[in-house]
CSV table of C-alpha atoms in Angstrom, one decimal:
chain,number,residue,atom,x,y,z
P,33,MET,CA,0.5,27.5,37.8
P,34,PHE,CA,-2.2,24.8,38.1
P,35,GLU,CA,-2.8,21.5,36.6
P,36,VAL,CA,-5.8,20.7,34.5
P,37,PRO,CA,-6.7,17.1,34.1
P,38,VAL,CA,-7.5,16.8,30.4
P,39,ALA,CA,-8.4,13.1,30.1
P,40,GLY,CA,-7.4,10.1,32.1
P,41,SER,CA,-3.7,9.6,32.3
P,42,TYR,CA,-2.4,12.7,30.8
P,43,SER,CA,-2.8,16.2,32.1
P,44,LEU,CA,-1.9,19.7,31.1
P,45,ASN,CA,-0.2,22.5,33.1
P,46,LEU,CA,-1.8,25.8,32.3
P,47,ASN,CA,-0.9,29.2,33.4
P,48,ALA,CA,-3.8,30.9,35.0
P,49,SER,CA,-3.2,34.0,32.9
P,50,LEU,CA,-3.8,32.2,29.6
P,51,THR,CA,-6.8,33.1,27.6
P,52,SER,CA,-9.5,30.6,26.8
P,53,GLU,CA,-8.3,30.3,23.2
P,54,GLN,CA,-4.7,29.6,24.3
P,55,GLN,CA,-6.0,27.1,26.8
P,56,ALA,CA,-7.9,25.4,24.0
P,57,THR,CA,-4.8,25.4,21.8
P,58,LEU,CA,-2.8,23.8,24.6
P,59,GLU,CA,-5.5,21.3,25.2
P,60,ASP,CA,-5.5,20.4,21.5
P,61,GLN,CA,-1.7,20.0,21.6
P,62,ALA,CA,-1.8,17.8,24.6
P,63,LEU,CA,-4.5,15.6,23.0
P,64,ILE,CA,-2.5,15.4,19.8
P,65,SER,CA,0.6,14.4,21.7
P,66,ALA,CA,-1.3,11.8,23.6
P,67,LEU,CA,-2.7,10.4,20.3
P,68,GLN,CA,0.8,10.2,18.9
P,69,ARG,CA,1.9,8.3,21.9
P,70,ALA,CA,-1.1,6.0,21.4
P,71,GLU,CA,-2.6,6.6,24.8
P,72,ALA,CA,-6.0,4.9,25.2
P,73,ASP,CA,-7.6,7.8,27.0
P,74,ALA,CA,-6.7,10.2,24.2
P,75,TYR,CA,-8.6,8.1,21.7
P,76,GLU,CA,-11.6,8.1,24.0
P,77,THR,CA,-11.4,11.8,24.5
P,78,LEU,CA,-11.2,12.5,20.8
P,79,LEU,CA,-14.2,10.4,20.1
P,80,ARG,CA,-16.2,11.9,23.0
P,81,ARG,CA,-15.4,15.4,21.8
P,82,PHE,CA,-15.9,15.1,18.1
P,83,GLN,CA,-18.0,12.2,17.1
P,84,ALA,CA,-21.3,13.9,17.7
P,85,PRO,CA,-20.3,17.2,16.0
P,86,VAL,CA,-18.8,15.4,13.1
P,87,TYR,CA,-21.9,13.2,12.7
P,88,ASN,CA,-24.2,16.2,12.9
P,89,LEU,CA,-22.1,18.1,10.3
P,90,ALA,CA,-22.1,15.1,8.0
P,91,TRP,CA,-25.8,14.7,8.4
P,92,ARG,CA,-26.5,18.3,7.6
P,93,LEU,CA,-24.3,18.2,4.5
P,94,LEU,CA,-25.6,14.8,3.2
P,95,ASP,CA,-29.1,14.7,4.6
P,96,ASP,CA,-28.8,11.0,5.1
P,97,PRO,CA,-28.0,9.2,8.4
P,98,ALA,CA,-26.4,6.1,6.8
P,99,ASP,CA,-24.1,8.2,4.6
P,100,ALA,CA,-23.3,10.4,7.5
P,101,GLY,CA,-22.3,7.3,9.5
P,102,ASP,CA,-20.0,6.1,6.7
P,103,VAL,CA,-18.4,9.6,6.5
P,104,VAL,CA,-17.9,9.7,10.2
P,105,GLN,CA,-16.0,6.5,10.1
P,106,GLU,CA,-13.9,7.6,7.3
P,107,VAL,CA,-13.1,10.9,9.0
P,108,PHE,CA,-11.9,9.3,12.2
P,109,LEU,CA,-10.0,6.7,10.3
P,110,LYS,CA,-8.1,9.5,8.6
P,111,VAL,CA,-7.7,11.5,11.8
P,112,PHE,CA,-6.2,8.5,13.6
P,113,ARG,CA,-3.9,7.6,10.7
P,114,ASN,CA,-2.7,11.1,10.0
P,115,VAL,CA,-2.4,12.4,13.5
P,116,ASP,CA,1.4,12.1,13.3
P,117,SER,CA,1.4,14.5,10.4
P,118,PHE,CA,-0.9,17.1,12.0
P,119,ARG,CA,1.3,20.2,12.1
P,120,GLY,CA,-1.0,22.4,14.3
P,121,ASP,CA,-1.4,25.2,11.7
P,122,SER,CA,-5.1,25.2,12.5
P,123,SER,CA,-7.0,24.1,15.5
P,124,LEU,CA,-7.8,20.4,16.0
P,125,ARG,CA,-11.5,21.1,15.4
P,126,THR,CA,-10.8,23.0,12.2
P,127,TRP,CA,-8.7,20.1,10.9
P,128,ILE,CA,-11.3,17.5,11.7
P,129,TYR,CA,-14.1,19.6,10.3
P,130,ARG,CA,-12.1,20.1,7.1
P,131,ILE,CA,-11.7,16.3,6.8
P,132,ALA,CA,-15.4,15.9,7.4
P,133,VAL,CA,-16.4,18.4,4.8
P,134,ASN,CA,-14.0,16.9,2.2
P,135,GLU,CA,-15.3,13.4,3.0
P,136,SER,CA,-18.9,14.6,2.7
P,137,HIS,CA,-18.1,16.2,-0.6
P,138,ASN,CA,-16.5,13.1,-1.9
P,139,ARG,CA,-19.4,11.0,-0.6
P,140,ARG,CA,-21.9,13.3,-2.3
P,141,ARG,CA,-20.1,13.0,-5.6
P,142,TRP,CA,-19.9,9.3,-5.3
P,143,LEU,CA,-23.6,9.1,-4.6
P,144,PHE,CA,-24.3,11.3,-7.5
P,145,ARG,CA,-22.5,8.9,-9.8
P,146,HIS,CA,-23.7,5.6,-8.3
P,147,ARG,CA,-27.0,6.1,-6.6
P,148,LYS,CA,-29.2,7.9,-9.1
P,149,GLY,CA,-32.8,6.9,-8.7
P,150,GLU,CA,-32.3,4.8,-5.6
P,151,THR,CA,-34.6,5.2,-2.7
P,152,ALA,CA,-33.4,4.7,0.8
P,153,MET,CA,-35.5,2.5,3.0
P,154,GLU,CA,-35.0,4.8,6.0
P,155,ASP,CA,-37.2,7.4,4.3
P,156,ALA,CA,-40.2,5.1,4.5
P,157,PHE,CA,-40.5,5.6,8.2
P,158,PRO,CA,-40.1,9.2,9.0
P,159,GLY,CA,-39.7,10.1,12.6
P,160,GLU,CA,-38.1,6.7,13.5
P,161,ASP,CA,-34.6,8.1,13.4
P,162,ASN,CA,-32.2,8.5,16.1
P,163,ARG,CA,-32.6,12.2,16.6
P,164,GLU,CA,-32.5,13.5,20.1
P,165,ALA,CA,-35.3,15.9,21.0
P,166,PRO,CA,-34.2,19.5,21.2
P,167,LEU,CA,-33.9,21.1,24.6
P,168,VAL,CA,-37.2,20.4,26.2
P,169,ASP,CA,-39.1,23.3,27.6
P,170,SER,CA,-41.6,21.9,30.1
P,171,GLY,CA,-43.8,25.0,29.7
P,172,GLU,CA,-44.2,24.3,26.0
P,173,THR,CA,-47.7,23.7,24.9
P,174,PRO,CA,-48.6,20.9,22.5
P,175,PHE,CA,-49.4,23.6,19.9
P,176,ASP,CA,-46.0,25.3,20.4
P,177,PHE,CA,-44.3,21.9,20.3
P,178,THR,CA,-46.0,21.0,17.0
P,179,MET,CA,-45.3,24.3,15.5
P,180,ASN,CA,-41.7,24.3,16.5
P,181,HIS,CA,-41.3,20.7,15.2
P,182,GLU,CA,-42.8,21.8,11.9
P,183,ALA,CA,-40.5,24.8,11.7
P,184,GLN,CA,-37.5,22.6,12.4
P,185,LEU,CA,-38.4,20.2,9.6
P,186,LEU,CA,-39.0,23.2,7.3
P,187,LEU,CA,-35.7,24.7,8.1
P,188,GLU,CA,-33.9,21.3,7.5
P,189,GLU,CA,-35.8,20.9,4.3
P,190,GLY,CA,-34.6,24.4,3.3
P,191,LEU,CA,-31.0,23.6,4.1
P,192,ALA,CA,-31.2,20.4,2.1
P,193,ALA,CA,-32.7,22.3,-0.8
P,194,ILE,CA,-30.0,24.9,-1.3
P,195,SER,CA,-26.7,24.4,-3.2
P,196,PRO,CA,-24.2,22.1,-1.4
P,197,ALA,CA,-21.5,24.8,-1.5
P,198,PHE,CA,-23.8,27.3,0.1
P,199,ARG,CA,-25.1,24.7,2.5
P,200,ALA,CA,-21.7,23.8,3.8
P,201,ALA,CA,-20.8,27.4,4.4
P,202,LEU,CA,-24.2,28.1,6.0
P,203,VAL,CA,-24.1,25.1,8.3
P,204,LEU,CA,-20.6,25.8,9.4
P,205,ARG,CA,-21.5,29.4,10.2
P,206,GLU,CA,-25.0,29.1,11.6
P,207,VAL,CA,-25.2,25.6,13.1
P,208,GLU,CA,-21.6,25.0,14.0
P,209,GLU,CA,-21.0,28.7,14.7
P,210,LEU,CA,-17.5,28.9,13.3
P,211,SER,CA,-15.8,32.1,12.5
P,212,TYR,CA,-15.2,33.2,8.9
P,213,GLU,CA,-11.5,32.4,9.2
P,214,GLU,CA,-12.2,28.8,10.4
P,215,ILE,CA,-14.8,28.3,7.6
P,216,ALA,CA,-12.3,29.6,5.0
P,217,THR,CA,-9.7,27.1,6.3
P,218,ILE,CA,-12.1,24.2,6.4
P,219,LEU,CA,-13.5,24.8,2.9
P,220,ASP,CA,-10.1,25.9,1.6
P,221,ILE,CA,-11.5,29.0,0.0
P,222,SER,CA,-10.8,32.7,0.5
P,223,MET,CA,-12.5,34.8,3.2
P,224,GLY,CA,-14.4,36.8,0.5
P,225,THR,CA,-15.7,33.6,-1.0
P,226,VAL,CA,-16.8,32.4,2.4
P,227,LYS,CA,-18.8,35.6,3.1
P,228,SER,CA,-20.3,35.5,-0.4
P,229,ARG,CA,-21.4,31.9,0.0
P,230,ILE,CA,-22.9,32.6,3.4
P,231,VAL,CA,-24.8,35.7,2.2
P,232,ARG,CA,-26.1,33.9,-0.9
P,233,GLY,CA,-26.9,30.8,1.1
P,234,ARG,CA,-28.9,32.8,3.6
P,235,GLU,CA,-30.7,34.5,0.7
P,236,ALA,CA,-31.5,31.2,-1.0
P,237,LEU,CA,-32.7,29.8,2.3
P,238,ARG,CA,-34.9,32.8,3.0
P,239,ARG,CA,-36.4,32.7,-0.5
P,240,TYR,CA,-37.1,29.0,-0.2
P,241,LEU,CA,-38.8,29.4,3.1
P,242,ALA,CA,-40.7,32.4,1.9
P,243,ASN,CA,-42.1,30.3,-1.0
P,244,ARG,CA,-42.9,27.3,1.2
P,245,ILE,CA,-44.6,29.3,4.0
P,246,ASN,CA,-46.4,31.9,1.9
P,247,PRO,CA,-46.0,31.4,-1.8
P,248,ALA,CA,-47.8,34.7,-2.5
P,249,GLY,CA,-45.9,36.8,-0.1
P,250,THR,CA,-42.7,37.1,1.8
P,251,LEU,CA,-41.1,35.2,4.6
P,252,GLU,CA,-43.0,35.4,7.8
P,253,ILE,CA,-41.2,33.4,10.3
P,254,ALA,CA,-41.2,35.3,13.5
P,255,PRO,CA,-40.1,34.4,17.0
P,256,GLY,CA,-42.8,33.9,19.6
P,257,ALA,CA,-40.4,35.1,22.2
P,258,ALA,CA,-43.1,36.8,24.2
P,259,ALA,CA,-45.0,33.6,24.6
P,260,ALA,CA,-42.4,31.0,25.2
P,261,GLY,CA,-39.1,32.8,25.7
P,262,ASP,CA,-36.2,32.0,23.4
P,263,MET,CA,-37.6,28.6,22.5
P,264,GLY,CA,-40.8,30.0,21.1
P,265,TRP,CA,-40.6,30.6,17.4
P,266,GLY,CA,-43.1,29.6,15.0
P,267,LEU,CA,-44.7,30.1,11.6
P,268,LEU,CA,-47.1,33.0,11.4
P,269,LYS,CA,-49.4,33.3,8.5
H,273,MET,CA,-21.9,58.4,11.4
H,274,GLU,CA,-22.2,57.0,7.9
H,275,GLU,CA,-25.7,56.3,6.7
H,276,LEU,CA,-26.3,52.8,5.3
H,277,ASN,CA,-28.7,51.8,2.6
H,278,CYS,CA,-31.0,48.8,2.9
H,279,LYS,CA,-28.8,46.5,0.8
H,280,SER,CA,-25.7,46.9,3.0
H,281,VAL,CA,-27.8,46.7,6.2
H,282,ARG,CA,-29.4,43.4,5.1
H,283,VAL,CA,-26.1,41.9,4.3
H,284,ASN,CA,-25.0,42.4,7.9
H,285,LEU,CA,-28.3,41.7,9.6
H,286,TRP,CA,-27.4,38.2,10.6
H,287,ASP,CA,-24.3,39.2,12.4
H,288,TYR,CA,-26.2,42.2,13.9
H,289,ALA,CA,-28.9,39.8,15.1
H,290,ALA,CA,-26.5,37.5,16.6
H,291,GLN,CA,-24.7,40.3,18.5
H,292,ALA,CA,-27.9,41.9,19.6
H,293,ARG,CA,-29.4,38.7,20.9
H,294,GLY,CA,-26.2,37.6,22.6
H,295,ASP,CA,-26.6,34.2,21.0
H,296,TYR,CA,-22.9,33.3,21.5
H,297,ALA,CA,-22.3,34.9,24.8
H,298,ALA,CA,-21.1,31.6,26.2
H,299,GLN,CA,-18.7,31.2,23.4
H,300,ALA,CA,-17.5,34.7,23.7
H,301,ARG,CA,-16.6,34.0,27.3
H,302,GLY,CA,-14.4,31.2,25.9
H,303,ASP,CA,-16.5,28.3,27.2
H,304,TYR,CA,-14.5,26.1,24.9
H,305,ALA,CA,-14.9,22.7,26.6
H,306,ALA,CA,-18.6,23.1,27.1
H,307,GLY,CA,-19.5,23.8,23.5
H,308,ALA,CA,-16.3,23.6,21.5
H,309,ARG,CA,-17.6,26.7,19.7
H,310,GLY,CA,-15.8,29.3,17.7
H,311,ASP,CA,-15.2,32.9,18.5
H,312,TYR,CA,-18.3,34.0,16.6
H,313,ALA,CA,-19.2,36.9,18.9
H,314,ALA,CA,-15.6,37.8,19.6
H,315,ARG,CA,-15.3,39.0,16.1
H,316,ALA,CA,-18.5,41.0,16.3
H,317,MET,CA,-19.1,44.1,14.2
H,318,ALA,CA,-17.5,47.4,15.1
H,319,GLN,CA,-19.5,49.6,17.3
H,320,THR,CA,-19.8,52.4,14.7
H,321,GLU,CA,-21.2,49.9,12.2
H,322,ASN,CA,-23.6,48.6,14.8
H,323,ASP,CA,-24.8,52.1,15.6
H,324,ALA,CA,-25.3,52.9,11.9
H,325,ILE,CA,-27.5,49.8,11.5
H,326,ASP,CA,-29.4,50.7,14.7
H,327,ALA,CA,-30.2,54.1,13.2
H,328,HIS,CA,-31.2,52.6,9.8
H,329,LEU,CA,-33.5,50.1,11.5
H,330,ASP,CA,-35.2,52.8,13.5
H,331,ALA,CA,-36.1,54.5,10.2
H,332,CYS,CA,-36.7,51.6,7.9
H,333,ARG,CA,-39.7,49.4,8.6
H,334,ASP,CA,-38.8,46.9,5.8
H,335,CYS,CA,-35.4,46.3,7.2
H,336,ASP,CA,-36.8,46.1,10.7
H,337,ARG,CA,-39.2,43.4,9.5
H,338,CYS,CA,-36.3,41.6,7.8
H,339,LEU,CA,-34.4,41.7,11.1
H,340,ALA,CA,-37.4,39.9,12.7
H,341,ASP,CA,-37.2,37.2,9.9
H,342,VAL,CA,-33.5,36.9,10.4
H,343,SER,CA,-33.9,36.6,14.2
H,344,SER,CA,-36.5,34.0,13.7
H,345,LEU,CA,-34.2,32.0,11.4
H,346,ARG,CA,-31.3,32.3,13.7
H,347,THR,CA,-33.5,31.0,16.5
H,348,GLY,CA,-34.5,28.2,14.3
H,349,PHE,CA,-30.9,27.3,13.6
H,350,ARG,CA,-30.1,27.3,17.3
H,351,HIS,CA,-32.9,24.9,18.0
H,352,LEU,CA,-32.3,22.5,15.2
H,353,PRO,CA,-32.4,19.0,16.6
H,354,VAL,CA,-29.1,17.4,17.6
H,355,GLN,CA,-28.7,14.0,16.0
H,356,ALA,CA,-27.4,11.5,18.5
H,357,VAL,CA,-24.7,9.2,17.2
H,358,PRO,CA,-26.3,5.8,16.7
H,359,PRO,CA,-25.1,3.1,19.1
H,360,LEU,CA,-23.9,0.9,16.3
H,361,LEU,CA,-21.8,3.8,14.8
H,362,ALA,CA,-20.4,4.6,18.2
H,363,THR,CA,-19.4,1.0,18.6
H,364,ARG,CA,-17.8,1.0,15.2
H,365,LEU,CA,-15.8,4.1,16.0
H,366,GLN,CA,-14.6,2.5,19.2
H,367,VAL,CA,-13.4,-0.5,17.2
H,368,ILE,CA,-11.7,1.8,14.7
H,369,ALA,CA,-10.0,3.7,17.5
H,370,SER,CA,-8.9,0.4,19.1
H,371,ARG,CA,-7.5,-0.9,15.9
H,372,GLU,CA,-5.7,2.3,15.0
H,373,ARG,CA,-4.3,2.6,18.5
H,374,SER,CA,-2.8,-0.9,18.0
H,375,ARG,CA,-1.3,0.2,14.7
H,376,GLN,CA,0.1,3.3,16.3
H,377,LEU,CA,1.7,1.2,19.1
H,378,LEU,CA,3.2,-1.1,16.6
H,379,ARG,CA,4.7,1.9,14.8
H,380,LEU,CA,6.2,3.2,18.0
H,381,ASN,CA,7.8,-0.2,18.9
H,382,PRO,CA,9.9,-1.7,16.1
H,383,LYS,CA,10.2,-5.1,17.9
H,384,ALA,CA,6.5,-5.4,18.2
H,385,TRP,CA,6.1,-4.3,14.6
H,386,LEU,CA,8.6,-7.1,13.5
H,387,ARG,CA,6.8,-9.7,15.6
H,388,ASP,CA,3.5,-8.6,14.1
H,389,LYS,CA,4.8,-8.9,10.6
H,390,VAL,CA,6.3,-12.3,11.3
H,391,ALA,CA,3.0,-13.5,12.7
H,392,SER,CA,1.1,-12.0,9.8
H,393,ALA,CA,3.5,-13.8,7.3
H,394,MET,CA,3.0,-17.1,9.1
H,395,LEU,CA,-0.7,-16.7,9.1
H,396,ALA,CA,-0.7,-15.9,5.4
H,397,PHE,CA,1.5,-19.0,4.8
H,398,ASP,CA,-1.0,-21.1,6.7
H,399,HIS,CA,-3.8,-19.7,4.8
H,400,PHE,CA,-1.9,-20.4,1.6
H,401,LEU,CA,-1.3,-24.0,2.5
H,402,LYS,CA,-4.9,-24.8,3.1
H,403,PRO,CA,-6.3,-24.2,-0.4
H,404,PHE,CA,-3.1,-25.3,-2.3
H,405,LEU,CA,-1.0,-27.8,-0.4
H,406,VAL,CA,-3.7,-30.3,0.5
H,407,PRO,CA,-5.2,-30.5,-3.0
H,408,GLY,CA,-1.7,-30.4,-4.5
H,409,THR,CA,-0.5,-33.3,-2.4
H,410,GLY,CA,-3.6,-35.3,-3.2
H,411,GLY,CA,-3.1,-34.7,-6.9
H,412,ILE,CA,0.5,-35.8,-6.8
H,413,LEU,CA,-0.3,-39.0,-5.0
H,414,ALA,CA,-3.2,-39.8,-7.4
H,415,SER,CA,-0.9,-39.2,-10.3
H,416,CYS,CA,1.8,-41.6,-8.9
H,417,LEU,CA,-0.8,-44.2,-8.3
H,418,CYS,CA,-2.3,-44.0,-11.9
H,419,PHE,CA,1.2,-44.0,-13.4
H,420,GLY,CA,2.1,-47.1,-11.4
H,421,LEU,CA,-1.0,-48.9,-12.8
H,422,ILE,CA,-0.1,-48.3,-16.4
H,423,ALA,CA,3.7,-48.4,-16.1
H,424,HIS,CA,4.1,-52.0,-17.2
H,425,THR,CA,2.1,-51.4,-20.4
H,426,LEU,CA,4.6,-48.8,-21.6
H,427,GLN,CA,7.3,-49.9,-24.0
H,428,LEU,CA,10.2,-47.8,-23.3
H,429,ARG,CA,13.5,-48.3,-25.1
H,430,PRO,CA,16.4,-46.1,-24.1
H,431,TYR,CA,18.3,-44.5,-26.9
H,432,LEU,CA,21.9,-45.9,-27.0
H,433,ALA,CA,24.7,-44.3,-28.9
H,434,GLY,CA,25.9,-46.5,-31.9
H,435,ASP,CA,22.6,-48.3,-32.1
H,436,ASP,CA,21.8,-49.2,-35.7
H,437,ASP,CA,18.1,-48.5,-35.2
H,438,MET,CA,16.7,-46.6,-38.1
H,439,PRO,CA,14.0,-44.0,-37.5
H,440,ILE,CA,11.5,-45.7,-39.8
H,441,GLY,CA,9.0,-43.0,-39.4
H,442,ILE,CA,11.3,-40.6,-41.2
H,443,PHE,CA,13.4,-42.6,-43.7
H,444,THR,CA,13.3,-46.2,-45.1
H,445,GLU,CA,15.9,-47.8,-47.4
H,446,MET,CA,15.0,-49.1,-50.8
H,447,THR,CA,14.6,-52.8,-51.0
H,448,ILE,CA,14.7,-55.6,-53.6
H,449,ASP,CA,11.3,-57.0,-54.3
H,450,ASP,CA,12.2,-59.7,-56.9
H,451,VAL,CA,15.6,-60.9,-58.0
H,452,SER,CA,16.2,-61.5,-61.7
H,453,PRO,CA,15.7,-65.1,-62.9
H,454,PHE,CA,18.9,-64.9,-64.9
H,455,SER,CA,21.8,-66.2,-63.0
H,456,PHE,CA,25.2,-64.5,-62.7
H,457,SER,CA,28.1,-66.7,-63.3
H,458,GLY,CA,30.9,-64.3,-62.4
H,459,LYS,CA,32.7,-64.1,-59.1
H,460,ASP,CA,31.4,-62.5,-55.9
H,461,VAL,CA,31.0,-58.8,-56.2
H,462,THR,CA,29.7,-55.8,-54.2
H,463,LEU,CA,27.5,-53.3,-56.1
H,464,GLN,CA,26.5,-49.8,-55.3
H,465,VAL,CA,23.0,-49.4,-56.9
H,466,THR,CA,21.2,-46.1,-57.4
H,467,VAL,CA,17.4,-46.4,-57.6
H,468,ASP,CA,15.2,-43.5,-58.5
H,469,ALA,CA,11.9,-42.5,-57.0
H,470,ASN,CA,10.0,-44.8,-59.4
H,471,GLY,CA,12.0,-47.9,-58.4
H,472,ASN,CA,14.1,-48.0,-61.6
H,473,VAL,CA,17.8,-48.5,-61.5
H,474,SER,CA,19.4,-45.3,-62.7
H,475,ASP,CA,23.1,-46.2,-62.1
H,476,TYR,CA,25.3,-48.8,-60.6
H,477,SER,CA,29.0,-49.4,-60.0
H,478,MET,CA,31.1,-52.4,-58.8
H,479,LEU,CA,33.2,-51.9,-55.7
H,480,GLN,CA,36.3,-54.1,-56.2
H,481,LYS,CA,40.0,-53.5,-56.7
H,482,ALA,CA,40.2,-55.0,-60.2
H,483,PRO,CA,38.1,-53.4,-62.8
H,484,PRO,CA,35.3,-55.7,-64.1
H,485,THR,CA,35.5,-57.2,-67.5
H,486,PRO,CA,32.9,-56.0,-70.1
H,487,GLU,CA,31.1,-59.4,-69.8
H,488,GLU,CA,30.8,-59.1,-66.1
H,489,PHE,CA,29.6,-55.6,-66.3
H,490,GLU,CA,26.9,-56.6,-68.9
H,491,ALA,CA,25.8,-59.6,-66.9
H,492,ILE,CA,25.3,-57.5,-63.8
H,493,GLY,CA,23.4,-54.9,-65.8
H,494,SER,CA,21.1,-57.7,-67.0
H,495,LEU,CA,20.7,-58.9,-63.5
H,496,LEU,CA,19.7,-55.5,-62.2
H,497,LEU,CA,17.5,-54.8,-65.2
H,498,TYR,CA,15.3,-57.8,-64.6
H,499,SER,CA,15.1,-57.2,-60.8
H,500,THR,CA,12.4,-55.0,-59.2
H,501,PHE,CA,13.0,-52.5,-56.4
H,502,SER,CA,11.0,-50.5,-54.0
H,503,PRO,CA,12.3,-47.0,-53.8
H,504,ALA,CA,13.5,-45.4,-50.5
H,505,MET,CA,10.9,-43.4,-48.6
H,506,ARG,CA,11.5,-40.1,-46.8
H,507,ALA,CA,8.7,-38.6,-44.8
H,508,GLY,CA,6.3,-40.8,-46.7
H,509,GLN,CA,7.5,-39.8,-50.1
H,510,PRO,CA,9.6,-42.0,-52.5
H,511,VAL,CA,13.1,-40.6,-53.2
H,512,SER,CA,16.2,-41.6,-55.1
H,513,SER,CA,18.8,-43.4,-53.1
H,514,LYS,CA,21.9,-45.6,-53.2
H,515,ARG,CA,22.5,-48.9,-51.5
H,516,LEU,CA,25.2,-51.6,-51.5
H,517,PHE,CA,24.4,-55.1,-52.6
H,518,ALA,CA,26.6,-58.1,-52.3
H,519,ILE,CA,26.3,-61.0,-54.8
H,520,ARG,CA,27.6,-64.3,-53.5
H,521,HIS,CA,27.6,-67.7,-55.1
H,522,PHE,CA,26.5,-70.8,-53.5
H,523,ASN,CA,27.5,-74.2,-54.7
H,524,VAL,CA,24.7,-76.8,-54.1
H,525,LYS,CA,25.8,-80.3,-54.3
H,526,ASP,CA,23.4,-82.7,-55.9
């Protein structure tokens, strides 16, 4: 037996023979228990672990930083208030992501009803957002950097263009890298529907990108792995 | 090994690309704390299915090209920019966490919860007093002052039981306007006279023990006939009424 300091004042005894998944589950349980006891470190830990992923997920689903910020606040408010009723049927991350997806869905419906025709002021200054730069490759040439940046924008544009239902499944799968089971739990749909939405979302995205890059032909996005390793991917005409 | 067609291969190309590139190797090792990722690669495709796709890709250039596209997109997804949480949002989340922790602590401690509720009630009462009590007190004082200024001009008569005061606004008795010029030479009598709404005598009777003589009765009739009356009024309208009259004699010495 050995003791793993989880966060601050509480710790978790883990058996060395436990798998990583079991360790993660125990870690979640310890965090939940600490939250139920209202330990300050637990709140800090929860925010540190999940505020960025939830914010990114909400941003991808809503495509608006201000709305994503509102959703994140709602999500954590619900998490903190309902932590006593968390039964542990799913992982903590799945539970929080589910709340985030539902809140994003509600937000999108609210926006659809109340903000038709409005234009956000943030859009007037593209590039002045709070996005962190992706992993910086010091060997990247300005040309590669520009092309990669263009490709990222194009991909985000494509994600924003596809149906919200497909986008949610695709983001959870490809960006958040969740399993089919977790996505099914988060979206509260069957596994078959998850796979169907992911396949259709991928196809919709592929078609959108193909039309944007080369309207007359097919998708020609190819990785420039030989030139710049795994980072090097660009648009080839 | 089962041969696959292009459609079934392309459906699985994304998972095949992920597995072939080892994109989620870190997650497959269970590096949970580092990335909090799922077990994407742990549920990878079966080896036989993998081999079948390999064989198909060797033979089909279109699918091989599609794999390149998929790999490119997967790489794109992996390098999508990570949005940093804005400092203002992070601060708001800290505030939310602090507030919710306080609520949770109150839930866990009944005494503290009770103290908090009492303090909240007192604060609410204070807040209630400010907008209502001060203006209310001022209003009452001003009312008392104004009433005191006009109190002496008010004519207030308390209603007493047995008072003979008549509500003149509702009913007024009939009255005699002019008495007949003809004198009555009989003895003193008390009459009950009925006057209709037009002021005419419609009936009369004498209230005395001994019945009147015909002469007395005729003399009183003449007296009433040449007298004029104002009818009784009820709610502003003339009505028929009865009233008692006493006839007394005065002896005036010359």
